[in-house]
Each structure stands twice: as structure tokens, then as C-alpha cells.
Amino acid sequence: MAQTEKPTCIPPQLPKMLKEFAKAAIRAQPQDLIQWAADYFEALCREMPPVRERSEQAALCNWTELTPELLKVLHSQVAGRLIVHAEELAQMWKVVNLPTDLFNSVMNVGRFTEEIEWLKFLALACSALGVTITKTLKIVCEVLSCDHNGGLPRIPFSTFQFLYTYIAEVDGEISASHVSRMLNYIEQEVIGPDGIITVNDFTQNPRVRLE
């Protein structure tokens, strides 16, 4: 009697993991793809260890988890500057005890060098929390908002336009024409004469689909 071949079990997380790997590789365009892939998955294993090892790693590393509140602290330290030097930003990151691997990942995805455009770096750091573009932009608005009166987080539409365009470009899965249509609609139909956009303007409006 022939032995029944054992079926292959594919982890449900694998398709998403491979998709993220492919996107990261396209962004980085490494010369040695095999070595880059080895480094990528090694770093991934360090960031997402097996469940039984997580408590041990936490005890050893004692890193602080990235939160919007910590990003607000970093933003206040940048103090309105558009450009920040990499060494200074790395030191700020270290002071709030955030993981070095995460900092290096943001630097790699953004292809930042010595001089870093702060808003771009912030957007990519927020994407580590937001997952989707809409959630990422919501977090960015919360970090950048200067409204201390308990109202909805809000930023200038020009800033939102810059951030949405950049994040969509890095993501690579949203066409430039779709981004343009959404921005035109928001500018013409949603934004008031003050030129300000609130979180609800792009999260609660059914006609605004950023993804």
C-alpha cells in the first residue's frame, strides 16, 4: 500500500511576509540580492522572535515601544526644522530608547543619507505603526497637530498633500493618477478657506479613499 504524502502546511502569514519583502527589495534595489535577502530575514527574525523567546529578548534589550507620543517628543526636538542630520536624529532616537533596528529600517526604506527630510522620516516611522496609508496619515496628523484645545487633529492641506504623495510613492501600489484625483477632490470639495484638513476629512468621508 502506497504511503500517503504528508501535505505541505503553508503558514497564513507567509503571503503577507513575502509581499513586504518584495516591496522592500524593489525600494532598496540591492546589488547582491541574495545577501540583502539574508540580512533582511535575519533582521526580521530579530524583530519578531518566536513567542517563547520574546520575553527573554525583551529582558535583554529593554527597548521602548514606538508610539505616537514618542514621535511627538522627537518632533518637538526637531523644533520646526525641515532638515535634520542623521547623526543628530540617531542620537535623539537613542535618547528615547527606541530600537536601533527600526531606525535603520526607516533609513533604509527612505534611502536617507547624511541630511534627512524630517517630514519624510516621520511619515515612514508612522507607517511602522499605521500599516495602511490612511492610518499612517492619521498618526502623522496627530503628531504634527498643534491644536491643544481637544479638537480633531489637523494640519495644513499643503503638508497633507506632500505626505500623502510621498507615502504613496514609497508604497508603490497606488497610482499617481489616483493620488492626484483624491487630492483634487479633497482640495475642491472638503477643504475650507483656512486651508486646513482634519483627520475626519479623510477617515470619515466615504468619497475619500486614499488606498
mmCIF file of N, CA and C in Angstrom, residues 40-169:
data_model
loop_
_atom_site.group_PDB
_atom_site.id
_atom_site.type_symbol
_atom_site.label_atom_id
_atom_site.label_comp_id
_atom_site.label_asym_id
_atom_site.label_seq_id
_atom_site.Cartn_x
_atom_site.Cartn_y
_atom_site.Cartn_z
ATOM 1 N N TYR A 40 17.932 40.806 5.429
ATOM 2 C CA TYR A 40 16.549 41.241 5.666
ATOM 3 C C TYR A 40 15.836 40.271 6.610
ATOM 4 N N PHE A 41 15.918 38.974 6.290
ATOM 5 C CA PHE A 41 15.191 37.994 7.106
ATOM 6 C C PHE A 41 15.860 37.774 8.461
ATOM 7 N N GLU A 42 17.175 37.988 8.513
ATOM 8 C CA GLU A 42 17.848 37.917 9.812
ATOM 9 C C GLU A 42 17.357 39.035 10.720
ATOM 10 N N ALA A 43 17.236 40.262 10.135
ATOM 11 C CA ALA A 43 16.727 41.397 10.908
ATOM 12 C C ALA A 43 15.271 41.171 11.313
ATOM 13 N N LEU A 44 14.495 40.563 10.411
ATOM 14 C CA LEU A 44 13.084 40.282 10.696
ATOM 15 C C LEU A 44 12.959 39.316 11.857
ATOM 16 N N CYS A 45 13.838 38.328 11.880
ATOM 17 C CA CYS A 45 13.818 37.359 12.973
ATOM 18 C C CYS A 45 14.169 38.010 14.304
ATOM 19 N N ARG A 46 15.069 38.989 14.258
ATOM 20 C CA ARG A 46 15.425 39.688 15.494
ATOM 21 C C ARG A 46 14.261 40.529 15.994
ATOM 22 N N GLU A 47 13.501 41.128 15.039
ATOM 23 C CA GLU A 47 12.380 41.990 15.423
ATOM 24 C C GLU A 47 11.152 41.192 15.832
ATOM 25 N N MET A 48 10.965 39.993 15.255
ATOM 26 C CA MET A 48 9.784 39.182 15.530
ATOM 27 C C MET A 48 10.216 37.770 15.910
ATOM 28 N N PRO A 49 10.782 37.559 17.095
ATOM 29 C CA PRO A 49 11.238 36.249 17.509
ATOM 30 C C PRO A 49 10.062 35.343 17.834
ATOM 31 N N PRO A 50 10.278 34.019 17.917
ATOM 32 C CA PRO A 50 9.213 33.110 18.340
ATOM 33 C C PRO A 50 8.653 33.540 19.690
ATOM 34 N N VAL A 51 7.393 33.202 19.925
ATOM 35 C CA VAL A 51 6.704 33.653 21.134
ATOM 36 C C VAL A 51 7.479 33.278 22.387
ATOM 37 N N ARG A 52 8.031 32.070 22.428
ATOM 38 C CA ARG A 52 8.709 31.616 23.635
ATOM 39 C C ARG A 52 9.978 32.415 23.926
ATOM 40 N N GLU A 53 10.495 33.150 22.909
ATOM 41 C CA GLU A 53 11.733 33.889 23.093
ATOM 42 C C GLU A 53 11.499 35.374 23.342
ATOM 43 N N ARG A 54 10.268 35.848 23.149
ATOM 44 C CA ARG A 54 10.031 37.284 23.201
ATOM 45 C C ARG A 54 10.314 37.873 24.576
ATOM 46 N N SER A 55 9.866 37.188 25.632
ATOM 47 C CA SER A 55 10.085 37.726 26.960
ATOM 48 C C SER A 55 11.571 37.784 27.291
ATOM 49 N N GLU A 56 12.334 36.773 26.825
ATOM 50 C CA GLU A 56 13.769 36.768 27.064
ATOM 51 C C GLU A 56 14.437 37.925 26.333
ATOM 52 N N GLN A 57 14.053 38.151 25.086
ATOM 53 C CA GLN A 57 14.665 39.233 24.318
ATOM 54 C C GLN A 57 14.319 40.582 24.928
ATOM 55 N N ALA A 58 13.075 40.733 25.377
ATOM 56 C CA ALA A 58 12.665 42.000 25.989
ATOM 57 C C ALA A 58 13.499 42.299 27.225
ATOM 58 N N ALA A 59 13.792 41.254 27.995
ATOM 59 C CA ALA A 59 14.583 41.450 29.197
ATOM 60 C C ALA A 59 16.002 41.878 28.863
ATOM 61 N N LEU A 60 16.528 41.350 27.735
ATOM 62 C CA LEU A 60 17.895 41.679 27.346
ATOM 63 C C LEU A 60 17.993 43.071 26.726
ATOM 64 N N CYS A 61 17.060 43.390 25.844
ATOM 65 C CA CYS A 61 17.150 44.641 25.085
ATOM 66 C C CYS A 61 16.556 45.830 25.835
ATOM 67 N N ASN A 62 15.397 45.600 26.483
ATOM 68 C CA ASN A 62 14.725 46.657 27.242
ATOM 69 C C ASN A 62 14.429 47.879 26.383
ATOM 70 N N TRP A 63 14.071 47.642 25.097
ATOM 71 C CA TRP A 63 13.746 48.757 24.216
ATOM 72 C C TRP A 63 12.371 49.309 24.556
ATOM 73 N N THR A 64 12.186 50.597 24.293
ATOM 74 C CA THR A 64 10.875 51.224 24.421
ATOM 75 C C THR A 64 10.104 51.018 23.124
ATOM 76 N N GLU A 65 8.819 50.730 23.229
ATOM 77 C CA GLU A 65 7.989 50.534 22.031
ATOM 78 C C GLU A 65 7.686 51.883 21.383
ATOM 79 N N LEU A 66 7.751 51.916 20.065
ATOM 80 C CA LEU A 66 7.438 53.142 19.335
ATOM 81 C C LEU A 66 5.962 53.487 19.512
ATOM 82 N N THR A 67 5.676 54.739 19.823
ATOM 83 C CA THR A 67 4.304 55.215 19.993
ATOM 84 C C THR A 67 4.178 56.607 19.374
ATOM 85 N N PRO A 68 2.949 57.047 19.059
ATOM 86 C CA PRO A 68 2.760 58.414 18.561
ATOM 87 C C PRO A 68 3.281 59.458 19.554
ATOM 88 N N GLU A 69 3.165 59.158 20.844
ATOM 89 C CA GLU A 69 3.628 60.105 21.860
ATOM 90 C C GLU A 69 5.143 60.314 21.773
ATOM 91 N N LEU A 70 5.888 59.223 21.544
ATOM 92 C CA LEU A 70 7.343 59.345 21.412
ATOM 93 C C LEU A 70 7.715 60.077 20.129
ATOM 94 N N LEU A 71 6.935 59.851 19.077
ATOM 95 C CA LEU A 71 7.180 60.581 17.833
ATOM 96 C C LEU A 71 6.915 62.073 18.035
ATOM 97 N N LYS A 72 5.942 62.409 18.879
ATOM 98 C CA LYS A 72 5.701 63.821 19.204
ATOM 99 C C LYS A 72 6.899 64.421 19.932
ATOM 100 N N VAL A 73 7.504 63.623 20.812
ATOM 101 C CA VAL A 73 8.690 64.086 21.525
ATOM 102 C C VAL A 73 9.809 64.374 20.532
ATOM 103 N N LEU A 74 10.023 63.459 19.598
ATOM 104 C CA LEU A 74 11.053 63.663 18.583
ATOM 105 C C LEU A 74 10.751 64.896 17.737
ATOM 106 N N HIS A 75 9.471 65.061 17.373
ATOM 107 C CA HIS A 75 9.083 66.208 16.548
ATOM 108 C C HIS A 75 9.340 67.520 17.287
ATOM 109 N N SER A 76 9.087 67.542 18.578
ATOM 110 C CA SER A 76 9.341 68.762 19.358
ATOM 111 C C SER A 76 10.833 69.052 19.427
ATOM 112 N N GLN A 77 11.659 68.000 19.451
ATOM 113 C CA GLN A 77 13.106 68.194 19.497
ATOM 114 C C GLN A 77 13.659 68.697 18.162
ATOM 115 N N VAL A 78 12.991 68.309 17.071
ATOM 116 C CA VAL A 78 13.405 68.806 15.760
ATOM 117 C C VAL A 78 13.153 70.305 15.657
ATOM 118 N N ALA A 79 12.146 70.769 16.393
ATOM 119 C CA ALA A 79 11.891 72.210 16.566
ATOM 120 C C ALA A 79 11.660 72.955 15.255
ATOM 121 N N GLY A 80 10.807 72.397 14.401
ATOM 122 C CA GLY A 80 10.405 73.105 13.195
ATOM 123 C C GLY A 80 11.378 73.055 12.034
ATOM 124 N N ARG A 81 12.498 72.389 12.182
ATOM 125 C CA ARG A 81 13.467 72.305 11.084
ATOM 126 C C ARG A 81 12.980 71.341 10.002
ATOM 127 N N LEU A 82 13.312 71.649 8.771
ATOM 128 C CA LEU A 82 12.945 70.769 7.664
ATOM 129 C C LEU A 82 13.979 69.666 7.458
ATOM 130 N N ILE A 83 15.236 69.972 7.765
ATOM 131 C CA ILE A 83 16.343 69.028 7.565
ATOM 132 C C ILE A 83 17.014 68.741 8.906
ATOM 133 N N VAL A 84 17.273 67.456 9.152
ATOM 134 C CA VAL A 84 17.979 67.038 10.362
ATOM 135 C C VAL A 84 19.146 66.148 9.943
ATOM 136 N N HIS A 85 20.283 66.315 10.585
ATOM 137 C CA HIS A 85 21.439 65.472 10.281
ATOM 138 C C HIS A 85 21.238 64.079 10.871
ATOM 139 N N ALA A 86 21.677 63.080 10.132
ATOM 140 C CA ALA A 86 21.455 61.691 10.516
ATOM 141 C C ALA A 86 22.021 61.375 11.898
ATOM 142 N N GLU A 87 23.218 61.872 12.175
ATOM 143 C CA GLU A 87 23.846 61.583 13.474
ATOM 144 C C GLU A 87 23.040 62.174 14.623
ATOM 145 N N GLU A 88 22.529 63.388 14.429
ATOM 146 C CA GLU A 88 21.727 64.026 15.476
ATOM 147 C C GLU A 88 20.426 63.279 15.691
ATOM 148 N N LEU A 89 19.773 62.877 14.596
ATOM 149 C CA LEU A 89 18.498 62.171 14.709
ATOM 150 C C LEU A 89 18.698 60.799 15.353
ATOM 151 N N ALA A 90 19.794 60.138 15.016
ATOM 152 C CA ALA A 90 20.087 58.837 15.625
ATOM 153 C C ALA A 90 20.265 58.990 17.137
ATOM 154 N N GLN A 91 20.881 60.093 17.549
ATOM 155 C CA GLN A 91 21.071 60.347 18.979
ATOM 156 C C GLN A 91 19.736 60.616 19.666
ATOM 157 N N MET A 92 18.860 61.411 19.016
ATOM 158 C CA MET A 92 17.523 61.655 19.568
ATOM 159 C C MET A 92 16.772 60.334 19.748
ATOM 160 N N TRP A 93 16.865 59.483 18.726
ATOM 161 C CA TRP A 93 16.202 58.171 18.731
ATOM 162 C C TRP A 93 16.719 57.340 19.906
ATOM 163 N N LYS A 94 18.032 57.391 20.128
ATOM 164 C CA LYS A 94 18.657 56.615 21.198
ATOM 165 C C LYS A 94 18.239 57.130 22.565
ATOM 166 N N VAL A 95 18.106 58.454 22.693
ATOM 167 C CA VAL A 95 17.748 59.058 23.978
ATOM 168 C C VAL A 95 16.390 58.572 24.460
ATOM 169 N N VAL A 96 15.430 58.406 23.524
ATOM 170 C CA VAL A 96 14.096 57.919 23.913
ATOM 171 C C VAL A 96 14.040 56.398 23.912
ATOM 172 N N ASN A 97 15.208 55.763 23.718
ATOM 173 C CA ASN A 97 15.366 54.321 23.893
ATOM 174 C C ASN A 97 14.565 53.486 22.890
ATOM 175 N N LEU A 98 14.492 53.965 21.654
ATOM 176 C CA LEU A 98 13.794 53.217 20.613
ATOM 177 C C LEU A 98 14.759 52.245 19.926
ATOM 178 N N PRO A 99 14.232 51.154 19.349
ATOM 179 C CA PRO A 99 15.090 50.124 18.751
ATOM 180 C C PRO A 99 15.949 50.652 17.608
ATOM 181 N N THR A 100 17.223 50.341 17.646
ATOM 182 C CA THR A 100 18.144 50.755 16.587
ATOM 183 C C THR A 100 17.767 50.124 15.253
ATOM 184 N N ASP A 101 17.305 48.877 15.300
ATOM 185 C CA ASP A 101 16.922 48.189 14.057
ATOM 186 C C ASP A 101 15.804 48.934 13.335
ATOM 187 N N LEU A 102 14.869 49.489 14.107
ATOM 188 C CA LEU A 102 13.767 50.224 13.497
ATOM 189 C C LEU A 102 14.270 51.506 12.853
ATOM 190 N N PHE A 103 15.169 52.190 13.522
ATOM 191 C CA PHE A 103 15.767 53.406 12.954
ATOM 192 C C PHE A 103 16.473 53.077 11.643
ATOM 193 N N ASN A 104 17.267 52.012 11.647
ATOM 194 C CA ASN A 104 17.996 51.615 10.433
ATOM 195 C C ASN A 104 17.043 51.217 9.318
ATOM 196 N N SER A 105 15.926 50.593 9.680
ATOM 197 C CA SER A 105 14.937 50.191 8.683
ATOM 198 C C SER A 105 14.309 51.406 8.010
ATOM 199 N N VAL A 106 13.953 52.427 8.807
ATOM 200 C CA VAL A 106 13.379 53.655 8.248
ATOM 201 C C VAL A 106 14.405 54.350 7.351
ATOM 202 N N MET A 107 15.646 54.384 7.802
ATOM 203 C CA MET A 107 16.715 54.988 6.998
ATOM 204 C C MET A 107 16.873 54.265 5.670
ATOM 205 N N ASN A 108 16.780 52.943 5.713
ATOM 206 C CA ASN A 108 16.955 52.136 4.508
ATOM 207 C C ASN A 108 15.806 52.320 3.532
ATOM 208 N N VAL A 109 14.577 52.259 4.038
ATOM 209 C CA VAL A 109 13.401 52.405 3.174
ATOM 210 C C VAL A 109 13.371 53.794 2.536
ATOM 211 N N GLY A 110 13.709 54.820 3.323
ATOM 212 C CA GLY A 110 13.691 56.186 2.806
ATOM 213 C C GLY A 110 14.924 56.558 2.018
ATOM 214 N N ARG A 111 15.919 55.668 2.010
ATOM 215 C CA ARG A 111 17.196 55.936 1.333
ATOM 216 C C ARG A 111 17.800 57.266 1.800
ATOM 217 N N PHE A 112 17.702 57.491 3.088
ATOM 218 C CA PHE A 112 18.233 58.724 3.653
ATOM 219 C C PHE A 112 19.750 58.617 3.792
ATOM 220 N N THR A 113 20.409 59.753 3.681
ATOM 221 C CA THR A 113 21.865 59.781 3.850
ATOM 222 C C THR A 113 22.198 60.694 5.021
ATOM 223 N N GLU A 114 23.094 61.626 4.826
ATOM 224 C CA GLU A 114 23.527 62.484 5.926
ATOM 225 C C GLU A 114 22.466 63.507 6.320
ATOM 226 N N GLU A 115 21.824 64.118 5.316
ATOM 227 C CA GLU A 115 20.791 65.109 5.594
ATOM 228 C C GLU A 115 19.418 64.497 5.343
ATOM 229 N N ILE A 116 18.579 64.521 6.368
ATOM 230 C CA ILE A 116 17.284 63.836 6.322
ATOM 231 C C ILE A 116 16.147 64.848 6.311
ATOM 232 N N GLU A 117 15.221 64.691 5.367
ATOM 233 C CA GLU A 117 13.993 65.491 5.378
ATOM 234 C C GLU A 117 13.106 64.950 6.499
ATOM 235 N N TRP A 118 12.928 65.735 7.537
ATOM 236 C CA TRP A 118 12.263 65.257 8.735
ATOM 237 C C TRP A 118 10.854 64.733 8.462
ATOM 238 N N LEU A 119 10.064 65.446 7.675
ATOM 239 C CA LEU A 119 8.688 65.005 7.439
ATOM 240 C C LEU A 119 8.636 63.651 6.749
ATOM 241 N N LYS A 120 9.590 63.402 5.859
ATOM 242 C CA LYS A 120 9.637 62.097 5.191
ATOM 243 C C LYS A 120 10.005 60.994 6.186
ATOM 244 N N PHE A 121 10.991 61.277 7.022
ATOM 245 C CA PHE A 121 11.384 60.296 8.034
ATOM 246 C C PHE A 121 10.217 60.027 8.983
ATOM 247 N N LEU A 122 9.555 61.096 9.415
ATOM 248 C CA LEU A 122 8.414 60.950 10.319
ATOM 249 C C LEU A 122 7.318 60.111 9.685
ATOM 250 N N ALA A 123 7.026 60.363 8.414
ATOM 251 C CA ALA A 123 5.977 59.611 7.722
ATOM 252 C C ALA A 123 6.284 58.121 7.699
ATOM 253 N N LEU A 124 7.535 57.767 7.420
ATOM 254 C CA LEU A 124 7.909 56.355 7.369
ATOM 255 C C LEU A 124 7.912 55.734 8.762
ATOM 256 N N ALA A 125 8.300 56.504 9.765
ATOM 257 C CA ALA A 125 8.240 56.000 11.138
ATOM 258 C C ALA A 125 6.789 55.746 11.539
ATOM 259 N N CYS A 126 5.895 56.643 11.154
ATOM 260 C CA CYS A 126 4.467 56.459 11.443
ATOM 261 C C CYS A 126 3.904 55.244 10.721
ATOM 262 N N SER A 127 4.452 54.953 9.544
ATOM 263 C CA SER A 127 3.955 53.796 8.784
ATOM 264 C C SER A 127 4.239 52.492 9.518
ATOM 265 N N ALA A 128 5.255 52.497 10.392
ATOM 266 C CA ALA A 128 5.539 51.310 11.198
ATOM 267 C C ALA A 128 4.426 51.062 12.209
ATOM 268 N N LEU A 129 3.652 52.105 12.507
ATOM 269 C CA LEU A 129 2.518 51.997 13.428
ATOM 270 C C LEU A 129 1.190 51.889 12.692
ATOM 271 N N GLY A 130 1.107 52.551 11.525
ATOM 272 C CA GLY A 130 -0.175 52.697 10.855
ATOM 273 C C GLY A 130 -0.594 51.557 9.970
ATOM 274 N N VAL A 131 0.357 50.827 9.411
ATOM 275 C CA VAL A 131 0.110 49.717 8.492
ATOM 276 C C VAL A 131 -0.463 50.214 7.166
ATOM 277 N N THR A 132 -1.686 50.777 7.185
ATOM 278 C CA THR A 132 -2.282 51.299 5.956
ATOM 279 C C THR A 132 -1.909 52.771 5.790
ATOM 280 N N ILE A 133 -2.072 53.273 4.566
ATOM 281 C CA ILE A 133 -1.750 54.678 4.298
ATOM 282 C C ILE A 133 -2.675 55.611 5.084
ATOM 283 N N THR A 134 -3.954 55.281 5.138
ATOM 284 C CA THR A 134 -4.907 56.124 5.867
ATOM 285 C C THR A 134 -4.549 56.203 7.348
ATOM 286 N N LYS A 135 -4.251 55.053 7.955
ATOM 287 C CA LYS A 135 -3.900 55.045 9.374
ATOM 288 C C LYS A 135 -2.569 55.758 9.603
ATOM 289 N N THR A 136 -1.634 55.591 8.663
ATOM 290 C CA THR A 136 -0.353 56.275 8.777
ATOM 291 C C THR A 136 -0.543 57.783 8.771
ATOM 292 N N LEU A 137 -1.355 58.283 7.841
ATOM 293 C CA LEU A 137 -1.601 59.725 7.753
ATOM 294 C C LEU A 137 -2.358 60.236 8.979
ATOM 295 N N LYS A 138 -3.219 59.415 9.536
ATOM 296 C CA LYS A 138 -3.936 59.790 10.760
ATOM 297 C C LYS A 138 -2.934 60.000 11.895
ATOM 298 N N ILE A 139 -1.972 59.080 12.018
ATOM 299 C CA ILE A 139 -0.963 59.201 13.077
ATOM 300 C C ILE A 139 -0.081 60.422 12.841
ATOM 301 N N VAL A 140 0.295 60.648 11.578
ATOM 302 C CA VAL A 140 1.114 61.823 11.256
ATOM 303 C C VAL A 140 0.380 63.098 11.672
ATOM 304 N N CYS A 141 -0.916 63.171 11.366
ATOM 305 C CA CYS A 141 -1.703 64.346 11.741
ATOM 306 C C CYS A 141 -1.716 64.534 13.258
ATOM 307 N N GLU A 142 -1.845 63.431 13.988
ATOM 308 C CA GLU A 142 -1.872 63.513 15.446
ATOM 309 C C GLU A 142 -0.536 64.015 15.987
ATOM 310 N N VAL A 143 0.559 63.608 15.345
ATOM 311 C CA VAL A 143 1.883 64.029 15.786
ATOM 312 C C VAL A 143 2.130 65.502 15.460
ATOM 313 N N LEU A 144 1.706 65.918 14.267
ATOM 314 C CA LEU A 144 2.001 67.276 13.806
ATOM 315 C C LEU A 144 1.003 68.324 14.298
ATOM 316 N N SER A 145 -0.184 67.886 14.704
ATOM 317 C CA SER A 145 -1.234 68.839 15.066
ATOM 318 C C SER A 145 -0.820 69.720 16.240
ATOM 319 N N CYS A 146 -1.121 71.003 16.107
ATOM 320 C CA CYS A 146 -0.812 71.962 17.170
ATOM 321 C C CYS A 146 -2.061 72.379 17.935
ATOM 322 N N ASP A 147 -3.172 71.684 17.692
ATOM 323 C CA ASP A 147 -4.425 72.024 18.360
ATOM 324 C C ASP A 147 -4.433 71.411 19.760
ATOM 325 N N HIS A 148 -4.281 72.232 20.760
ATOM 326 C CA HIS A 148 -4.247 71.750 22.144
ATOM 327 C C HIS A 148 -5.578 71.964 22.860
ATOM 328 N N ASN A 149 -6.624 72.266 22.108
ATOM 329 C CA ASN A 149 -7.918 72.549 22.727
ATOM 330 C C ASN A 149 -8.854 71.354 22.721
ATOM 331 N N GLY A 150 -8.311 70.188 22.443
ATOM 332 C CA GLY A 150 -9.140 68.989 22.455
ATOM 333 C C GLY A 150 -9.901 68.741 21.175
ATOM 334 N N GLY A 151 -9.640 69.537 20.124
ATOM 335 C CA GLY A 151 -10.322 69.336 18.852
ATOM 336 C C GLY A 151 -9.678 68.218 18.046
ATOM 337 N N LEU A 152 -10.203 68.008 16.864
ATOM 338 C CA LEU A 152 -9.651 66.973 15.983
ATOM 339 C C LEU A 152 -8.245 67.370 15.526
ATOM 340 N N PRO A 153 -7.343 66.402 15.447
ATOM 341 C CA PRO A 153 -6.006 66.706 14.919
ATOM 342 C C PRO A 153 -6.123 67.291 13.518
ATOM 343 N N ARG A 154 -5.343 68.320 13.236
ATOM 344 C CA ARG A 154 -5.442 68.979 11.938
ATOM 345 C C ARG A 154 -4.085 69.546 11.537
ATOM 346 N N ILE A 155 -3.873 69.593 10.227
ATOM 347 C CA ILE A 155 -2.624 70.131 9.676
ATOM 348 C C ILE A 155 -2.951 70.902 8.406
ATOM 349 N N PRO A 156 -2.038 71.727 7.918
ATOM 350 C CA PRO A 156 -2.270 72.403 6.637
ATOM 351 C C PRO A 156 -2.433 71.381 5.505
ATOM 352 N N PHE A 157 -3.333 71.671 4.580
ATOM 353 C CA PHE A 157 -3.555 70.749 3.466
ATOM 354 C C PHE A 157 -2.280 70.581 2.646
ATOM 355 N N SER A 158 -1.471 71.623 2.531
ATOM 356 C CA SER A 158 -0.231 71.527 1.757
ATOM 357 C C SER A 158 0.698 70.468 2.358
ATOM 358 N N THR A 159 0.727 70.381 3.691
ATOM 359 C CA THR A 159 1.542 69.363 4.363
ATOM 360 C C THR A 159 0.971 67.980 4.106
ATOM 361 N N PHE A 160 -0.358 67.853 4.208
ATOM 362 C CA PHE A 160 -1.017 66.576 3.930
ATOM 363 C C PHE A 160 -0.734 66.128 2.496
ATOM 364 N N GLN A 161 -0.825 67.057 1.556
ATOM 365 C CA GLN A 161 -0.576 66.759 0.139
ATOM 366 C C GLN A 161 0.836 66.201 -0.053
ATOM 367 N N PHE A 162 1.800 66.838 0.579
ATOM 368 C CA PHE A 162 3.193 66.391 0.483
ATOM 369 C C PHE A 162 3.357 64.991 1.067
ATOM 370 N N LEU A 163 2.783 64.761 2.245
ATOM 371 C CA LEU A 163 2.942 63.484 2.932
ATOM 372 C C LEU A 163 2.237 62.342 2.188
ATOM 373 N N TYR A 164 1.015 62.592 1.745
ATOM 374 C CA TYR A 164 0.258 61.552 1.029
ATOM 375 C C TYR A 164 0.977 61.162 -0.252
ATOM 376 N N THR A 165 1.437 62.151 -0.992
ATOM 377 C CA THR A 165 2.149 61.879 -2.237
ATOM 378 C C THR A 165 3.408 61.052 -1.980
ATOM 379 N N TYR A 166 4.134 61.419 -0.943
ATOM 380 C CA TYR A 166 5.382 60.711 -0.633
ATOM 381 C C TYR A 166 5.117 59.270 -0.183
ATOM 382 N N ILE A 167 4.185 59.086 0.749
ATOM 383 C CA ILE A 167 3.903 57.746 1.266
ATOM 384 C C ILE A 167 3.391 56.831 0.162
ATOM 385 N N ALA A 168 2.533 57.361 -0.698
ATOM 386 C CA ALA A 168 2.011 56.557 -1.813
ATOM 387 C C ALA A 168 3.123 56.171 -2.775
ATOM 388 N N GLU A 169 4.053 57.087 -2.986
ATOM 389 C CA GLU A 169 5.182 56.817 -3.880
ATOM 390 C C GLU A 169 6.067 55.712 -3.312
#
